[in-house]
Amino acid sequence: MENIEGGSEAHLELLKASSPQGTFWDHVGGEVTEFGPDRVAAALKIEAHHLNMLGILHGGVHAALLDSIMGLMAMAVRPLEAVVTTNLNLHYLSSVRKGTVTVSAEVIHQSRRMVTTQGYVHAEDGTLCAYGTGTFRVLESSAGGGNPGTKAAEDSGGPDASRP
């Protein structure tokens, strides 16, 4: 993670704390390449297990990448609070079979309790493969700080912890 660009030391520490070994993000195999309050990005080298039966990148991989990176974006702008996905909307535009895809996200709106992001998946040649928006609820923390693993995140009952 020492090659991550764009993040302050506090953001990098948050990222390290929220990405323990053995998580879903670890299983998918993405690598965060940029992490900061203005932009979050990652890359994924496409392997055989990422493909669907047609031999193209599975839509669920697109969704996992976008949800994770947009969730990280929400975390980057709200580093002391836990966030969970409340809405994920995706559009699939172009298939990809091999190489590396990049995924990036930015905030498009935030309020006291919600953060809305947009994200993009691009193939190596720059083709836009998928894009989407995600809305994340900022949880109230009973412990005063909403870092990953807080009681608020455990008690949220939300559909997704939105952590890579």
PDB file of C-alpha atoms in Angstrom:
ATOM      1  CA  MET A   1       0.000   0.000   0.000  1.00  0.00           C
ATOM      2  CA  GLU A   2       2.982   2.294   0.114  1.00  0.00           C
ATOM      3  CA  ASN A   3       2.384   3.200  -3.554  1.00  0.00           C
ATOM      4  CA  ILE A   4      -1.063   4.679  -2.966  1.00  0.00           C
ATOM      5  CA  GLU A   5      -1.313   8.222  -4.284  1.00  0.00           C
ATOM      6  CA  GLY A   6      -3.456  11.132  -3.220  1.00  0.00           C
ATOM      7  CA  GLY A   7      -4.109  10.308   0.420  1.00  0.00           C
ATOM      8  CA  SER A   8      -2.993  11.851   3.638  1.00  0.00           C
ATOM      9  CA  GLU A   9      -1.397   9.694   6.314  1.00  0.00           C
ATOM     10  CA  ALA A  10      -4.716   9.601   8.202  1.00  0.00           C
ATOM     11  CA  HIS A  11      -6.516   8.346   5.093  1.00  0.00           C
ATOM     12  CA  LEU A  12      -3.861   5.710   4.474  1.00  0.00           C
ATOM     13  CA  GLU A  13      -4.134   4.474   8.057  1.00  0.00           C
ATOM     14  CA  LEU A  14      -7.920   4.298   7.720  1.00  0.00           C
ATOM     15  CA  LEU A  15      -7.566   2.287   4.534  1.00  0.00           C
ATOM     16  CA  LYS A  16      -5.123  -0.151   6.141  1.00  0.00           C
ATOM     17  CA  ALA A  17      -7.383  -0.569   9.176  1.00  0.00           C
ATOM     18  CA  SER A  18     -10.438  -1.221   7.012  1.00  0.00           C
ATOM     19  CA  SER A  19      -8.816  -3.809   4.717  1.00  0.00           C
ATOM     20  CA  PRO A  20      -7.994  -6.819   6.864  1.00  0.00           C
ATOM     21  CA  GLN A  21      -6.809 -10.046   5.253  1.00  0.00           C
ATOM     22  CA  GLY A  22      -9.532 -12.500   4.330  1.00  0.00           C
ATOM     23  CA  THR A  23     -12.227  -9.929   3.493  1.00  0.00           C
ATOM     24  CA  PHE A  24     -14.357 -10.042   0.358  1.00  0.00           C
ATOM     25  CA  TRP A  25     -12.194  -7.316  -1.206  1.00  0.00           C
ATOM     26  CA  ASP A  26      -9.129  -9.447  -0.546  1.00  0.00           C
ATOM     27  CA  HIS A  27     -10.888 -12.411  -2.201  1.00  0.00           C
ATOM     28  CA  VAL A  28     -11.846 -10.400  -5.306  1.00  0.00           C
ATOM     29  CA  GLY A  29      -8.218  -9.355  -5.729  1.00  0.00           C
ATOM     30  CA  GLY A  30      -8.529  -5.614  -6.308  1.00  0.00           C
ATOM     31  CA  GLU A  31      -5.671  -3.284  -5.443  1.00  0.00           C
ATOM     32  CA  VAL A  32      -6.341   0.266  -4.268  1.00  0.00           C
ATOM     33  CA  THR A  33      -4.127   2.641  -6.249  1.00  0.00           C
ATOM     34  CA  GLU A  34      -5.399   6.027  -5.084  1.00  0.00           C
ATOM     35  CA  PHE A  35      -7.105   7.008  -1.831  1.00  0.00           C
ATOM     36  CA  GLY A  36      -7.976  10.514  -0.722  1.00  0.00           C
ATOM     37  CA  PRO A  37     -10.875  12.874  -0.079  1.00  0.00           C
ATOM     38  CA  ASP A  38     -11.164  13.883  -3.752  1.00  0.00           C
ATOM     39  CA  ARG A  39     -10.838  10.521  -5.501  1.00  0.00           C
ATOM     40  CA  VAL A  40     -10.449   6.812  -4.840  1.00  0.00           C
ATOM     41  CA  ALA A  41      -9.239   4.343  -7.481  1.00  0.00           C
ATOM     42  CA  ALA A  42      -8.295   0.685  -7.791  1.00  0.00           C
ATOM     43  CA  ALA A  43      -7.190  -1.867 -10.363  1.00  0.00           C
ATOM     44  CA  LEU A  44      -8.086  -5.498 -10.927  1.00  0.00           C
ATOM     45  CA  LYS A  45      -6.160  -7.922 -13.125  1.00  0.00           C
ATOM     46  CA  ILE A  46      -8.831 -10.086 -14.727  1.00  0.00           C
ATOM     47  CA  GLU A  47      -8.376 -13.785 -13.945  1.00  0.00           C
ATOM     48  CA  ALA A  48     -10.405 -16.804 -15.107  1.00  0.00           C
ATOM     49  CA  HIS A  49     -12.455 -16.848 -11.882  1.00  0.00           C
ATOM     50  CA  HIS A  50     -13.667 -13.275 -12.602  1.00  0.00           C
ATOM     51  CA  LEU A  51     -15.361 -14.348 -15.857  1.00  0.00           C
ATOM     52  CA  ASN A  52     -18.940 -15.458 -16.455  1.00  0.00           C
ATOM     53  CA  MET A  53     -19.971 -18.391 -18.688  1.00  0.00           C
ATOM     54  CA  LEU A  54     -19.635 -16.194 -21.785  1.00  0.00           C
ATOM     55  CA  GLY A  55     -15.986 -15.532 -20.975  1.00  0.00           C
ATOM     56  CA  ILE A  56     -16.467 -11.861 -20.100  1.00  0.00           C
ATOM     57  CA  LEU A  57     -15.993 -10.059 -16.782  1.00  0.00           C
ATOM     58  CA  HIS A  58     -18.935 -11.050 -14.590  1.00  0.00           C
ATOM     59  CA  GLY A  59     -21.428  -8.280 -13.795  1.00  0.00           C
ATOM     60  CA  GLY A  60     -21.105  -9.155 -10.115  1.00  0.00           C
ATOM     61  CA  VAL A  61     -17.403  -8.307 -10.276  1.00  0.00           C
ATOM     62  CA  HIS A  62     -18.263  -4.904 -11.743  1.00  0.00           C
ATOM     63  CA  ALA A  63     -20.799  -4.421  -8.934  1.00  0.00           C
ATOM     64  CA  ALA A  64     -18.367  -5.526  -6.225  1.00  0.00           C
ATOM     65  CA  LEU A  65     -15.652  -3.221  -7.543  1.00  0.00           C
ATOM     66  CA  LEU A  66     -17.972  -0.220  -7.793  1.00  0.00           C
ATOM     67  CA  ASP A  67     -19.663  -0.783  -4.438  1.00  0.00           C
ATOM     68  CA  SER A  68     -16.305  -1.218  -2.718  1.00  0.00           C
ATOM     69  CA  ILE A  69     -14.595   1.777  -4.301  1.00  0.00           C
ATOM     70  CA  MET A  70     -17.601   4.076  -3.933  1.00  0.00           C
ATOM     71  CA  GLY A  71     -17.846   2.913  -0.298  1.00  0.00           C
ATOM     72  CA  LEU A  72     -14.173   3.748   0.189  1.00  0.00           C
ATOM     73  CA  MET A  73     -14.854   7.163  -1.325  1.00  0.00           C
ATOM     74  CA  ALA A  74     -17.607   7.748   1.226  1.00  0.00           C
ATOM     75  CA  MET A  75     -15.206   6.626   3.962  1.00  0.00           C
ATOM     76  CA  ALA A  76     -12.521   8.987   2.655  1.00  0.00           C
ATOM     77  CA  VAL A  77     -14.763  12.030   3.102  1.00  0.00           C
ATOM     78  CA  ARG A  78     -16.182  10.793   6.434  1.00  0.00           C
ATOM     79  CA  PRO A  79     -13.098   9.110   7.979  1.00  0.00           C
ATOM     80  CA  LEU A  80     -14.357   9.106  11.576  1.00  0.00           C
ATOM     81  CA  GLU A  81     -17.794   7.655  10.771  1.00  0.00           C
ATOM     82  CA  ALA A  82     -19.012   4.273   9.545  1.00  0.00           C
ATOM     83  CA  VAL A  83     -20.994   4.122   6.301  1.00  0.00           C
ATOM     84  CA  VAL A  84     -23.220   1.435   4.780  1.00  0.00           C
ATOM     85  CA  THR A  85     -24.629   1.111   1.274  1.00  0.00           C
ATOM     86  CA  THR A  86     -28.279   2.094   0.954  1.00  0.00           C
ATOM     87  CA  ASN A  87     -28.491   2.213  -2.840  1.00  0.00           C
ATOM     88  CA  LEU A  88     -26.383   0.929  -5.720  1.00  0.00           C
ATOM     89  CA  ASN A  89     -27.329   1.677  -9.340  1.00  0.00           C
ATOM     90  CA  LEU A  90     -25.211   0.286 -12.189  1.00  0.00           C
ATOM     91  CA  HIS A  91     -25.136   0.551 -15.961  1.00  0.00           C
ATOM     92  CA  TYR A  92     -23.198  -2.023 -17.988  1.00  0.00           C
ATOM     93  CA  LEU A  93     -21.935  -0.627 -21.276  1.00  0.00           C
ATOM     94  CA  SER A  94     -19.147  -2.747 -22.727  1.00  0.00           C
ATOM     95  CA  SER A  95     -17.708  -6.174 -22.040  1.00  0.00           C
ATOM     96  CA  VAL A  96     -14.097  -6.946 -21.251  1.00  0.00           C
ATOM     97  CA  ARG A  97     -12.379 -10.355 -21.299  1.00  0.00           C
ATOM     98  CA  LYS A  98      -8.770  -9.830 -20.281  1.00  0.00           C
ATOM     99  CA  GLY A  99      -6.237  -7.340 -19.014  1.00  0.00           C
ATOM    100  CA  THR A 100      -6.656  -4.981 -16.112  1.00  0.00           C
ATOM    101  CA  VAL A 101      -9.695  -2.884 -15.332  1.00  0.00           C
ATOM    102  CA  THR A 102      -9.518   0.309 -13.331  1.00  0.00           C
ATOM    103  CA  VAL A 103     -12.307   1.596 -11.151  1.00  0.00           C
ATOM    104  CA  SER A 104     -12.576   5.096  -9.725  1.00  0.00           C
ATOM    105  CA  ALA A 105     -15.042   7.074  -7.648  1.00  0.00           C
ATOM    106  CA  GLU A 106     -15.811  10.599  -6.536  1.00  0.00           C
ATOM    107  CA  VAL A 107     -18.398  12.255  -4.304  1.00  0.00           C
ATOM    108  CA  ILE A 108     -21.262  14.008  -6.064  1.00  0.00           C
ATOM    109  CA  HIS A 109     -23.286  15.001  -2.976  1.00  0.00           C
ATOM    110  CA  GLN A 110     -23.237  14.717   0.762  1.00  0.00           C
ATOM    111  CA  SER A 111     -25.422  15.733   3.639  1.00  0.00           C
ATOM    112  CA  ARG A 112     -25.233  15.220   7.365  1.00  0.00           C
ATOM    113  CA  ARG A 113     -26.291  11.548   7.119  1.00  0.00           C
ATOM    114  CA  MET A 114     -25.795  10.561   3.448  1.00  0.00           C
ATOM    115  CA  VAL A 115     -22.949  10.479   0.933  1.00  0.00           C
ATOM    116  CA  THR A 116     -23.677   9.941  -2.781  1.00  0.00           C
ATOM    117  CA  THR A 117     -20.867   8.876  -5.092  1.00  0.00           C
ATOM    118  CA  GLN A 118     -20.366   8.008  -8.723  1.00  0.00           C
ATOM    119  CA  GLY A 119     -17.927   5.451 -10.049  1.00  0.00           C
ATOM    120  CA  TYR A 120     -16.552   4.120 -13.320  1.00  0.00           C
ATOM    121  CA  VAL A 121     -14.981   0.874 -14.553  1.00  0.00           C
ATOM    122  CA  HIS A 122     -12.607   1.258 -17.513  1.00  0.00           C
ATOM    123  CA  ALA A 123     -10.793  -1.362 -19.598  1.00  0.00           C
ATOM    124  CA  GLU A 124      -7.058  -0.976 -20.301  1.00  0.00           C
ATOM    125  CA  ASP A 125      -7.778   0.760 -23.618  1.00  0.00           C
ATOM    126  CA  GLY A 126      -9.899   3.389 -21.857  1.00  0.00           C
ATOM    127  CA  THR A 127     -13.280   1.931 -22.864  1.00  0.00           C
ATOM    128  CA  LEU A 128     -15.963   2.664 -20.292  1.00  0.00           C
ATOM    129  CA  CYS A 129     -17.318  -0.767 -19.286  1.00  0.00           C
ATOM    130  CA  ALA A 130     -19.692   0.216 -16.483  1.00  0.00           C
ATOM    131  CA  TYR A 131     -20.648   3.174 -14.350  1.00  0.00           C
ATOM    132  CA  GLY A 132     -22.910   3.741 -11.422  1.00  0.00           C
ATOM    133  CA  THR A 133     -23.929   5.689  -8.393  1.00  0.00           C
ATOM    134  CA  GLY A 134     -23.971   4.632  -4.785  1.00  0.00           C
ATOM    135  CA  THR A 135     -25.570   6.205  -1.748  1.00  0.00           C
ATOM    136  CA  PHE A 136     -24.146   5.507   1.681  1.00  0.00           C
ATOM    137  CA  ARG A 137     -25.765   6.174   5.026  1.00  0.00           C
ATOM    138  CA  VAL A 138     -23.536   7.682   7.691  1.00  0.00           C
ATOM    139  CA  LEU A 139     -24.190   5.751  10.889  1.00  0.00           C
ATOM    140  CA  GLU A 140     -24.434   7.321  14.293  1.00  0.00           C
ATOM    141  CA  SER A 141     -21.729   5.920  16.482  1.00  0.00           C
ATOM    142  CA  SER A 142     -22.458   4.969  20.066  1.00  0.00           C
ATOM    143  CA  ALA A 143     -18.710   4.985  20.721  1.00  0.00           C
ATOM    144  CA  GLY A 144     -18.053   8.489  19.360  1.00  0.00           C
ATOM    145  CA  GLY A 145     -16.033   7.298  16.365  1.00  0.00           C
ATOM    146  CA  GLY A 146     -17.351   5.249  13.496  1.00  0.00           C
ATOM    147  CA  ASN A 147     -14.226   3.536  12.312  1.00  0.00           C
ATOM    148  CA  PRO A 148     -14.758   0.075  10.816  1.00  0.00           C
ATOM    149  CA  GLY A 149     -15.857  -2.509  13.352  1.00  0.00           C
ATOM    150  CA  THR A 150     -17.679  -0.120  15.662  1.00  0.00           C
ATOM    151  CA  LYS A 151     -20.823  -1.123  17.466  1.00  0.00           C
ATOM    152  CA  ALA A 152     -22.802   1.238  15.217  1.00  0.00           C
ATOM    153  CA  ALA A 153     -21.722  -0.687  12.143  1.00  0.00           C
ATOM    154  CA  GLU A 154     -22.599  -4.000  13.783  1.00  0.00           C
ATOM    155  CA  ASP A 155     -26.023  -2.764  14.901  1.00  0.00           C
ATOM    156  CA  SER A 156     -26.935  -1.008  11.647  1.00  0.00           C
ATOM    157  CA  GLY A 157     -28.859  -3.866  10.149  1.00  0.00           C
ATOM    158  CA  GLY A 158     -27.778  -2.464   6.793  1.00  0.00           C
ATOM    159  CA  PRO A 159     -27.354  -4.706   3.759  1.00  0.00           C
ATOM    160  CA  ASP A 160     -23.642  -4.122   3.337  1.00  0.00           C
ATOM    161  CA  ALA A 161     -20.789  -2.821   5.477  1.00  0.00           C
ATOM    162  CA  SER A 162     -19.313  -1.237   2.295  1.00  0.00           C
ATOM    163  CA  ARG A 163     -15.796  -2.036   3.273  1.00  0.00           C
ATOM    164  CA  PRO A 164     -13.367  -3.620   0.850  1.00  0.00           C
TER     165      PRO A 164
END
